[in-house]
Short mmCIF file of C-alpha atoms and ligand atoms in Angstrom, two decimals:
data_model
loop_
_atom_site.label_atom_id
_atom_site.label_comp_id
_atom_site.label_asym_id
_atom_site.label_seq_id
_atom_site.Cartn_x
_atom_site.Cartn_y
_atom_site.Cartn_z
CA MET A 1 28.41 4.16 -12.73
CA PRO A 2 25.84 2.47 -10.48
CA SER A 3 26.90 1.65 -7.12
CA LEU A 4 23.94 -0.53 -6.24
CA HIS A 5 22.93 -4.11 -7.18
CA VAL A 6 19.30 -4.63 -8.01
CA SER A 7 18.32 -8.03 -8.38
CA PRO A 8 14.61 -9.25 -9.31
CA VAL A 9 13.07 -11.22 -6.93
CA ALA A 10 9.83 -12.20 -8.88
CA GLY A 11 8.82 -12.34 -12.70
CA ARG A 12 6.35 -9.40 -12.53
CA ILE A 13 7.18 -7.51 -9.10
CA GLY A 14 9.84 -6.85 -6.69
CA ALA A 15 13.65 -6.59 -6.48
CA GLU A 16 16.32 -6.71 -3.81
CA VAL A 17 18.83 -3.77 -3.58
CA THR A 18 21.94 -4.58 -2.13
CA GLY A 19 24.91 -2.46 -1.51
CA VAL A 20 23.42 0.64 0.23
CA ARG A 21 23.33 1.21 4.15
CA LEU A 22 20.04 3.08 4.15
CA GLY A 23 19.95 6.64 6.05
CA GLY A 24 19.72 10.31 5.57
CA GLU A 25 23.15 10.88 4.24
CA LEU A 26 22.66 9.22 0.80
CA SER A 27 24.13 10.86 -2.15
CA ALA A 28 21.63 12.43 -4.84
CA ASP A 29 22.89 9.85 -7.16
CA VAL A 30 21.89 6.72 -4.86
CA VAL A 31 18.62 8.37 -4.09
CA ALA A 32 18.15 8.41 -7.76
CA GLU A 33 19.02 5.10 -8.42
CA ILE A 34 16.69 4.09 -5.69
CA ARG A 35 14.16 5.77 -7.17
CA LEU A 36 14.69 4.43 -10.42
CA ALA A 37 14.33 0.97 -8.92
CA LEU A 38 10.96 1.91 -7.33
CA LEU A 39 9.41 3.01 -10.52
CA THR A 40 10.72 -0.12 -12.13
CA HIS A 41 9.78 -2.96 -9.69
CA LYS A 42 7.35 -1.20 -7.80
CA VAL A 43 8.66 -2.80 -4.49
CA ILE A 44 12.24 -2.89 -3.43
CA PHE A 45 13.88 -4.71 -0.43
CA PHE A 46 16.79 -3.88 1.48
CA ARG A 47 18.23 -6.43 4.04
CA GLY A 48 20.32 -6.12 7.20
CA GLN A 49 19.36 -2.52 8.24
CA GLU A 50 19.69 -3.28 11.75
CA HIS A 51 21.28 0.28 12.06
CA LEU A 52 18.21 1.91 11.41
CA ASP A 53 16.00 3.42 14.10
CA GLU A 54 12.61 5.27 13.95
CA SER A 55 14.90 8.53 13.23
CA GLY A 56 17.12 6.76 10.87
CA GLN A 57 14.02 5.30 9.15
CA GLU A 58 12.32 8.90 9.18
CA ALA A 59 15.58 10.43 7.67
CA PHE A 60 16.02 7.86 4.76
CA ALA A 61 12.00 8.16 3.89
CA ARG A 62 12.57 12.30 3.65
CA LEU A 63 15.26 11.57 1.19
CA LEU A 64 12.11 10.13 -0.85
CA GLY A 65 9.79 13.07 -0.85
CA GLU A 66 7.46 15.13 1.83
CA LEU A 67 6.01 12.71 4.35
CA THR A 68 2.33 12.07 5.43
CA THR A 69 1.43 12.23 8.99
CA ALA A 70 1.23 8.35 10.38
CA HIS A 71 -2.42 7.92 9.39
CA PRO A 72 -5.64 10.19 8.64
CA THR A 73 -7.22 8.55 11.87
CA VAL A 74 -4.92 6.18 13.75
CA PRO A 75 -2.34 8.01 15.99
CA ALA A 76 1.38 7.88 15.40
CA LEU A 77 3.77 5.91 17.62
CA GLY A 78 4.56 8.01 20.45
CA GLY A 79 1.32 10.13 20.03
CA ASN A 80 2.59 12.44 17.04
CA GLY A 81 4.81 12.34 14.29
CA HIS A 82 5.22 9.90 11.26
CA ILE A 83 5.42 6.56 12.45
CA LEU A 84 2.58 4.16 11.97
CA ASP A 85 3.23 1.00 14.60
CA LEU A 86 2.01 -1.90 13.04
CA ASP A 87 2.01 -4.39 15.97
CA TYR A 88 -0.04 -7.48 15.50
CA SER A 89 0.61 -9.28 18.54
CA GLY A 90 -2.70 -8.47 20.13
CA GLY A 91 -4.21 -10.86 17.25
CA GLN A 92 -5.18 -7.81 15.00
CA LYS A 93 -5.81 -8.90 11.49
CA VAL A 94 -5.21 -6.68 8.67
CA ASP A 95 -5.30 -9.25 6.03
CA ARG A 96 -7.04 -8.37 2.86
CA TRP A 97 -5.45 -6.85 -0.36
CA HIS A 98 -5.31 -3.16 -0.22
CA THR A 99 -3.62 0.02 -2.00
CA ASP A 100 -2.37 2.06 1.46
CA VAL A 101 -4.86 5.07 2.17
CA THR A 102 -7.03 5.03 -0.81
CA PHE A 103 -10.00 6.41 1.18
CA VAL A 104 -8.67 9.97 0.70
CA ASP A 105 -7.90 12.02 -2.48
CA ARG A 106 -4.32 12.00 -1.88
CA PRO A 107 -3.05 8.35 -1.17
CA PRO A 108 0.58 7.97 -0.44
CA ALA A 109 2.99 7.73 -3.22
CA ALA A 110 5.37 5.26 -1.35
CA SER A 111 5.55 3.44 1.81
CA VAL A 112 8.72 2.92 3.77
CA LEU A 113 8.13 -0.20 5.86
CA ARG A 114 10.80 -1.72 8.29
CA ALA A 115 10.77 -5.03 10.31
CA VAL A 116 11.17 -4.46 13.97
CA THR A 117 9.94 -7.80 15.26
CA VAL A 118 9.25 -10.93 13.22
CA PRO A 119 7.73 -14.41 14.00
CA PRO A 120 10.19 -17.42 13.62
CA ALA A 121 8.04 -18.33 10.83
CA GLY A 122 4.99 -16.93 8.99
CA GLY A 123 3.80 -13.10 8.54
CA ASP A 124 5.25 -12.56 5.03
CA THR A 125 3.95 -9.74 3.07
CA LEU A 126 2.81 -9.93 -0.25
CA TRP A 127 2.74 -7.37 -3.04
CA ALA A 128 0.76 -7.31 -6.31
CA ASN A 129 1.65 -5.16 -9.51
CA THR A 130 -1.50 -3.14 -10.31
CA VAL A 131 0.22 -2.13 -13.91
CA THR A 132 0.92 -5.80 -15.06
CA ALA A 133 -2.66 -6.49 -13.74
CA TYR A 134 -4.34 -3.85 -16.06
CA GLU A 135 -1.91 -4.82 -19.00
CA TYR A 136 -2.66 -8.38 -18.69
CA LEU A 137 -6.56 -7.57 -18.85
CA PRO A 138 -8.09 -8.45 -22.53
CA ALA A 139 -8.30 -5.43 -24.56
CA ASP A 140 -11.91 -5.27 -24.35
CA LEU A 141 -11.84 -5.38 -20.25
CA ARG A 142 -9.13 -2.59 -20.30
CA HIS A 143 -11.40 -0.39 -22.31
CA LEU A 144 -14.42 -0.99 -20.09
CA VAL A 145 -12.44 -0.32 -16.70
CA ASP A 146 -10.78 2.79 -18.10
CA ARG A 147 -14.14 4.30 -18.15
CA LEU A 148 -15.21 3.23 -14.33
CA ARG A 149 -14.88 5.22 -11.20
CA ALA A 150 -15.27 3.64 -7.67
CA VAL A 151 -15.87 4.61 -4.12
CA HIS A 152 -13.44 4.14 -1.71
CA THR A 153 -13.98 4.41 2.27
CA ASN A 154 -12.69 3.85 5.58
CA ARG A 155 -16.36 3.31 6.95
CA PHE A 156 -17.09 0.37 9.06
CA ASP A 157 -17.14 -3.01 7.37
CA TYR A 158 -19.67 -4.69 9.46
CA ALA A 159 -19.15 -7.97 7.62
CA ARG A 160 -15.53 -8.07 8.55
CA ILE A 161 -16.10 -7.58 12.29
CA ALA A 162 -18.86 -10.25 12.26
CA THR A 163 -16.37 -12.65 10.80
CA SER A 164 -13.27 -11.48 12.86
CA ASP A 165 -11.66 -14.10 15.37
CA ASP A 166 -12.42 -11.56 18.00
CA PRO A 167 -15.30 -9.17 17.24
CA GLU A 168 -14.86 -6.98 20.21
CA GLN A 169 -11.45 -6.27 19.51
CA GLU A 170 -12.14 -5.79 15.77
CA ARG A 171 -14.74 -3.46 16.42
CA ALA A 172 -12.71 -1.16 19.04
CA ARG A 173 -10.07 -1.09 16.02
CA ALA A 174 -12.51 -0.34 13.45
CA GLU A 175 -13.93 2.87 15.62
CA VAL A 176 -10.51 4.28 15.89
CA PHE A 177 -9.94 3.63 12.30
CA ALA A 178 -13.58 5.24 11.00
CA SER A 179 -13.43 7.92 13.77
CA THR A 180 -13.30 10.40 11.10
CA VAL A 181 -15.02 8.84 7.71
CA PHE A 182 -13.38 9.68 4.41
CA GLU A 183 -14.96 8.71 1.19
CA THR A 184 -13.47 9.45 -2.28
CA GLU A 185 -14.24 8.52 -5.92
CA HIS A 186 -11.42 7.31 -7.70
CA PRO A 187 -10.79 6.28 -11.12
CA VAL A 188 -10.34 2.22 -11.51
CA VAL A 189 -7.53 2.96 -13.71
CA ARG A 190 -5.33 5.99 -12.91
CA VAL A 191 -2.12 6.99 -15.06
CA HIS A 192 1.08 7.25 -12.79
CA PRO A 193 2.49 10.57 -12.69
CA GLU A 194 6.02 9.45 -13.22
CA THR A 195 5.79 6.42 -15.51
CA GLY A 196 2.73 7.29 -17.56
CA GLU A 197 1.97 3.71 -17.06
CA ARG A 198 -1.93 2.85 -16.19
CA SER A 199 -2.45 1.02 -12.98
CA ILE A 200 -5.49 -0.38 -11.40
CA LEU A 201 -6.57 1.66 -8.32
CA LEU A 202 -8.91 -0.70 -6.05
CA GLY A 203 -8.52 -2.93 -3.27
CA ASP A 204 -10.08 -3.39 0.26
CA PHE A 205 -11.20 0.42 0.56
CA ALA A 206 -13.20 0.16 -2.79
CA ARG A 207 -16.53 -0.40 -1.76
CA ARG A 208 -18.54 -0.06 -5.09
CA VAL A 209 -18.20 0.97 -8.71
CA ALA A 210 -20.10 4.29 -9.44
CA GLY A 211 -23.33 4.03 -11.08
CA LEU A 212 -23.48 0.18 -11.12
CA SER A 213 -25.65 -2.05 -8.99
CA ALA A 214 -24.22 -3.66 -5.85
CA VAL A 215 -24.14 -6.89 -7.35
CA THR A 216 -22.86 -6.13 -10.71
CA SER A 217 -20.25 -3.82 -9.00
CA ASP A 218 -19.06 -6.60 -6.87
CA SER A 219 -18.52 -8.88 -9.85
CA ILE A 220 -16.55 -6.44 -11.65
CA ILE A 221 -14.41 -5.75 -8.38
CA ARG A 222 -13.82 -9.27 -8.05
CA LEU A 223 -12.88 -9.91 -11.87
CA ILE A 224 -10.24 -7.05 -11.82
CA GLN A 225 -9.15 -7.90 -8.16
CA ASP A 226 -8.67 -11.78 -9.49
CA GLN A 227 -6.15 -10.15 -12.21
CA VAL A 228 -4.39 -7.92 -9.62
CA THR A 229 -3.79 -11.25 -7.08
CA ALA A 230 -3.07 -13.82 -9.25
CA VAL A 231 0.01 -15.43 -7.84
CA GLU A 232 1.93 -15.07 -11.09
CA ASN A 233 1.18 -11.08 -10.58
CA THR A 234 2.86 -10.86 -6.80
CA VAL A 235 5.96 -11.18 -4.77
CA ARG A 236 6.07 -12.38 -1.33
CA TRP A 237 8.77 -11.47 1.19
CA ARG A 238 10.01 -13.29 4.30
CA TRP A 239 10.91 -10.82 6.83
CA ALA A 240 14.24 -10.95 8.79
CA PRO A 241 14.40 -8.13 11.48
CA GLY A 242 16.19 -5.03 10.02
CA ASP A 243 14.65 -5.48 6.49
CA VAL A 244 13.23 -2.53 4.89
CA ALA A 245 10.57 -2.73 1.95
CA VAL A 246 9.80 0.41 0.06
CA TRP A 247 6.73 0.02 -2.48
CA ASP A 248 5.22 2.50 -5.08
CA ASN A 249 1.74 2.96 -3.67
CA ARG A 250 0.56 4.30 -6.90
CA ALA A 251 1.31 0.95 -8.68
CA THR A 252 0.71 -1.83 -6.08
CA GLN A 253 -1.39 -3.48 -3.62
CA HIS A 254 -0.19 -5.43 -0.75
CA ARG A 255 -1.34 -7.57 2.09
CA VAL A 256 0.06 -9.69 5.14
CA VAL A 257 0.09 -13.27 5.17
CA HIS A 258 -1.41 -13.87 8.87
CA ASP A 259 -0.52 -17.43 9.54
CA PHE A 260 1.65 -16.49 12.74
CA GLY A 261 -1.06 -16.88 15.38
CA GLY A 262 -0.40 -14.51 18.50
CA ARG A 263 3.37 -14.80 17.98
CA PRO A 264 4.91 -11.18 18.08
CA ARG A 265 5.34 -9.19 14.45
CA ARG A 266 5.77 -5.53 14.70
CA LEU A 267 6.62 -3.29 11.83
CA HIS A 268 7.05 0.62 11.51
CA ARG A 269 5.94 2.35 8.49
CA ILE A 270 6.37 5.93 7.12
CA THR A 271 4.47 7.19 4.05
CA ILE A 272 5.79 9.87 1.52
CA ALA A 273 3.09 12.22 0.23
CA GLY A 274 1.55 11.39 -2.97
CA ASP A 275 -0.90 13.40 -5.83
CA VAL A 276 -4.36 13.33 -6.47
CA PRO A 277 -4.94 10.44 -8.93
CA VAL A 278 -5.91 11.26 -12.59
CA GLY A 279 -8.10 8.89 -14.60
CA VAL A 280 -7.18 7.92 -18.32
CA ASP A 281 -9.81 10.88 -19.47
CA GLY A 282 -7.66 13.35 -17.34
CA SER A 283 -10.44 13.43 -14.49
CA PRO A 284 -8.92 13.58 -10.83
CA SER A 285 -10.50 11.80 -8.20
CA THR A 286 -13.11 13.87 -6.25
CA VAL A 287 -13.81 13.83 -2.33
CA LEU A 288 -16.98 13.17 -1.34
CA THR A 289 -16.63 13.10 2.53
CA GLY A 290 -13.70 14.19 4.80
CA ASP A 291 -10.95 16.59 4.52
CA ALA A 292 -7.47 15.01 4.07
CA THR A 293 -5.14 18.15 4.43
CA ALA A 294 -4.05 17.53 7.81
CA TYR A 295 -3.00 13.89 7.02
CA SER A 296 -0.93 14.78 4.15
CA PRO A 297 0.37 17.62 1.54
CA VAL A 298 -0.56 16.93 -2.24
CA ALA A 299 2.74 15.83 -3.83
CA ALA A 300 3.69 18.19 -6.55
O1 LIG B 401 1.79 -6.10 7.99
C1 LIG B 401 2.05 -6.04 6.85
O2 LIG B 401 2.96 -6.74 6.38
C2 LIG B 401 1.38 -5.19 5.87
C3 LIG B 401 1.14 -4.03 6.60
C4 LIG B 401 0.60 -3.29 5.82
O3 LIG B 401 -0.70 -3.14 5.07
C5 LIG B 401 1.04 -1.90 5.48
O4 LIG B 401 2.30 -1.54 6.22
O5 LIG B 401 0.70 -0.71 4.97
FE1 LIG B 402 -0.94 -1.43 3.72
#
């Protein structure tokens, strides 16, 4: 008998889950219901979880799978451990559509994001459903993208530094972010290991489609990304302190809406280890540069 209530937030992605107080002590039945809601709706939201601190968030995240370290290159909150501190108070901008950490061969399966401080207005987060994005492509385009592979990297994006509000700060941040360079070739369409659904795997770390000229590659990436980020394919969440969002990182992209100026905004993220993606033809992603074994185990 279901104890949780799951209500969709938008037509193609996102649901709010009520009737649960998150933490490390949930029953196996409740965890199974949360997993099912996550696989079905791709991102799920829990309001009113103010009782959670860092360790409570971590205990809950462990119920969903093995954890990664905070990030392959960015130090964890407190120097070690599992929490990535997303603090935008310094004007930092991470405002492009992405799937988390796709520059490694084992991107997280899921991310658990908890709102600590939110601005009085603005700073919402958007998620897009990469499964429906694939399903809504015309059949001929699906056949094309099924066969493509793309190179993802955390290497410096100089164009981005140049267009930042604060290029010096952006450069310093990018230096940490790319202090170890990772480069991985992923299928553009991956087969989801739990649902079997086909899902677009692109986003901000995808720099080029393998085997195509830069111009053709840019056009194809834009064409597909336009489908992913079409407003009908997204959900938008207005944060309150104590909110928790959990997304399936194998079936979504996301981005912050950076409309809150320099006002404080802080969230803490923990990621669950993922598998190595596999394409429609069965070929797995391949590492070009970097060794991610210290960042994350490969999920079974
Ligand atoms: O700050 C946000 O809303 C999203 C940040 C982000 O990309 C993440 O938590 O992975
Ligand atoms: Fe992210």
